[in-house]
Coordinates of C-alpha atoms in Angstrom, one line a residue:
X1 CA 53.8 56.7 57.6
X2 CA 50.8 55.3 55.7
X3 CA 47.4 56.8 56.1
X4 CA 44.0 55.6 54.7
X5 CA 41.8 58.1 53.1
X6 CA 38.8 58.4 50.8
X7 CA 38.9 60.1 47.4
X8 CA 36.3 62.9 47.5
X9 CA 37.0 64.5 44.1
X10 CA 38.9 63.8 40.9
X11 CA 40.4 66.8 39.0
X12 CA 42.3 65.9 35.8
X13 CA 45.4 64.2 37.0
X14 CA 44.9 65.0 40.7
X15 CA 42.5 63.7 43.4
X16 CA 41.3 65.2 46.7
X17 CA 41.7 62.7 49.5
X18 CA 40.0 63.1 52.9
X19 CA 41.4 61.6 56.1
X20 CA 40.2 61.3 59.6
X21 CA 42.1 63.7 61.8
X22 CA 44.7 62.0 64.0
X23 CA 47.0 63.2 66.7
X24 CA 49.9 63.2 64.1
X25 CA 47.9 65.9 62.3
X26 CA 48.6 68.4 65.1
X27 CA 52.3 68.1 64.6
X28 CA 52.4 67.9 60.7
X29 CA 50.0 70.5 59.3
X30 CA 50.6 69.1 55.7
X31 CA 46.8 68.7 55.0
X32 CA 44.1 71.4 55.1
X33 CA 41.6 71.2 57.9
X34 CA 38.0 70.6 57.1
X35 CA 34.8 70.5 59.2
X36 CA 33.9 67.3 61.0
X37 CA 37.3 66.4 62.3
X38 CA 38.7 65.6 58.8
X39 CA 41.7 66.8 56.9
X40 CA 42.2 66.8 53.1
X41 CA 45.1 66.7 50.7
X42 CA 45.3 67.1 46.9
X43 CA 47.5 64.4 45.4
X44 CA 48.7 63.4 42.0
X45 CA 46.6 60.5 40.7
X46 CA 49.2 58.0 39.4
X47 CA 47.1 55.0 40.4
X48 CA 43.9 55.9 38.5
X49 CA 41.8 56.3 41.7
X50 CA 38.1 57.2 41.3
X51 CA 35.8 59.2 43.5
X52 CA 34.7 57.1 46.5
X53 CA 37.8 54.8 46.5
X54 CA 39.7 54.2 49.7
X55 CA 43.4 54.8 49.1
X56 CA 46.6 54.3 51.1
X57 CA 48.8 57.4 51.1
X58 CA 52.4 57.4 52.0
X59 CA 53.7 60.5 53.8
X60 CA 57.4 60.4 54.3
X61 CA 58.4 61.2 57.9
X62 CA 61.8 62.4 56.5
X63 CA 60.0 65.1 54.5
X64 CA 58.3 66.4 57.6
X65 CA 61.5 66.5 59.6
X66 CA 63.4 68.3 56.8
X67 CA 60.6 70.8 56.5
X68 CA 60.8 71.6 60.2
X69 CA 64.6 72.0 59.9
X70 CA 64.2 74.4 57.0
X71 CA 61.3 76.4 58.5
X72 CA 62.9 76.8 62.0
X73 CA 66.6 76.2 61.5
X74 CA 67.4 78.6 58.6
X75 CA 65.9 81.8 60.2
X76 CA 67.6 81.0 63.6
X77 CA 70.9 80.3 61.9
X78 CA 70.8 83.5 59.9
X79 CA 69.8 85.5 63.0
X80 CA 72.8 84.1 64.9
X81 CA 75.1 84.8 61.9
X82 CA 73.8 88.4 61.8
X83 CA 74.5 88.8 65.6
X84 CA 78.0 87.3 65.2
X85 CA 78.8 89.6 62.3
X86 CA 77.5 92.6 64.1
X87 CA 79.5 91.7 67.2
X88 CA 82.7 91.1 65.1
X89 CA 82.2 94.5 63.4
X90 CA 81.9 96.1 66.8
X91 CA 78.6 97.8 65.9
X92 CA 76.8 99.8 68.6
X93 CA 73.6 98.3 70.1
X94 CA 71.2 99.8 67.7
X95 CA 73.0 98.7 64.6
X96 CA 73.5 95.3 66.0
X97 CA 69.7 95.0 66.5
X98 CA 69.2 96.2 62.9
X99 CA 71.7 93.7 61.6
X100 CA 70.2 90.9 63.5
X101 CA 66.7 91.8 62.3
X102 CA 67.9 92.1 58.7
X103 CA 69.6 88.7 58.8
X104 CA 66.4 87.2 60.2
X105 CA 64.4 88.7 57.3
X106 CA 67.0 87.2 54.9
X107 CA 66.5 83.8 56.6
X108 CA 62.7 84.1 56.1
X109 CA 63.3 85.0 52.4
X110 CA 65.5 81.9 52.0
X111 CA 62.8 79.8 53.5
X112 CA 60.2 81.3 51.2
X113 CA 62.2 80.5 48.1
X114 CA 63.2 77.0 49.3
X115 CA 59.5 76.4 49.9
X116 CA 58.6 77.3 46.3
X117 CA 61.4 75.1 45.0
X118 CA 60.6 72.1 47.2
X119 CA 56.9 72.4 46.5
X120 CA 57.6 71.8 42.8
X121 CA 59.7 68.7 43.6
X122 CA 57.8 65.5 43.9
X123 CA 60.6 63.9 46.0
X124 CA 59.0 64.7 49.3
X125 CA 55.3 64.8 48.2
X126 CA 52.9 62.4 49.7
X127 CA 52.0 59.6 47.2
X128 CA 49.0 57.3 46.7
X129 CA 50.5 53.8 47.0
X130 CA 47.4 51.6 46.7
X131 CA 43.7 51.8 45.8
X132 CA 41.0 49.8 47.5
X133 CA 37.7 49.8 45.7
X134 CA 35.8 48.6 48.8
X135 CA 36.0 49.9 52.3
X136 CA 36.0 46.3 53.6
X137 CA 39.5 45.7 52.2
X138 CA 40.7 48.9 53.9
X139 CA 39.0 48.0 57.2
X140 CA 40.8 44.6 57.2
X141 CA 44.1 46.5 56.8
X142 CA 43.2 48.9 59.7
X143 CA 42.5 45.9 61.9
X144 CA 45.9 44.5 61.0
X145 CA 47.6 47.7 62.4
X146 CA 48.1 49.2 58.9
X147 CA 48.4 52.7 60.2

């Protein structure tokens, strides 16, 4: 998915890019919310963008899908594994609940550490793919169904 945004700040090798909020933003939550119906994202500045430039940012749909699978799938999977193990061990009801809760906490811990690992990886990070110095170039692309 490509989105057009405006560079609002340059910080060393990173830039702050502001986007108009779209309906896809409700599902994704990758960017931070700002006032005025905009969202912003801090990105690596590999294309030498300057403040005020309009940039095209590629956000991989695969990355969003994988993040949903990690955030929701792993805790549910560990919860079910805890319930299955407690059932196989023929634990009484109280210990089964404790085992399920403990396995759910383990699932959340796994997600926490995976999040830290994935955040360091640039494989799934949004990237600036093109810089437009004038907003007229970007408007032409929007009119051509760029988004």
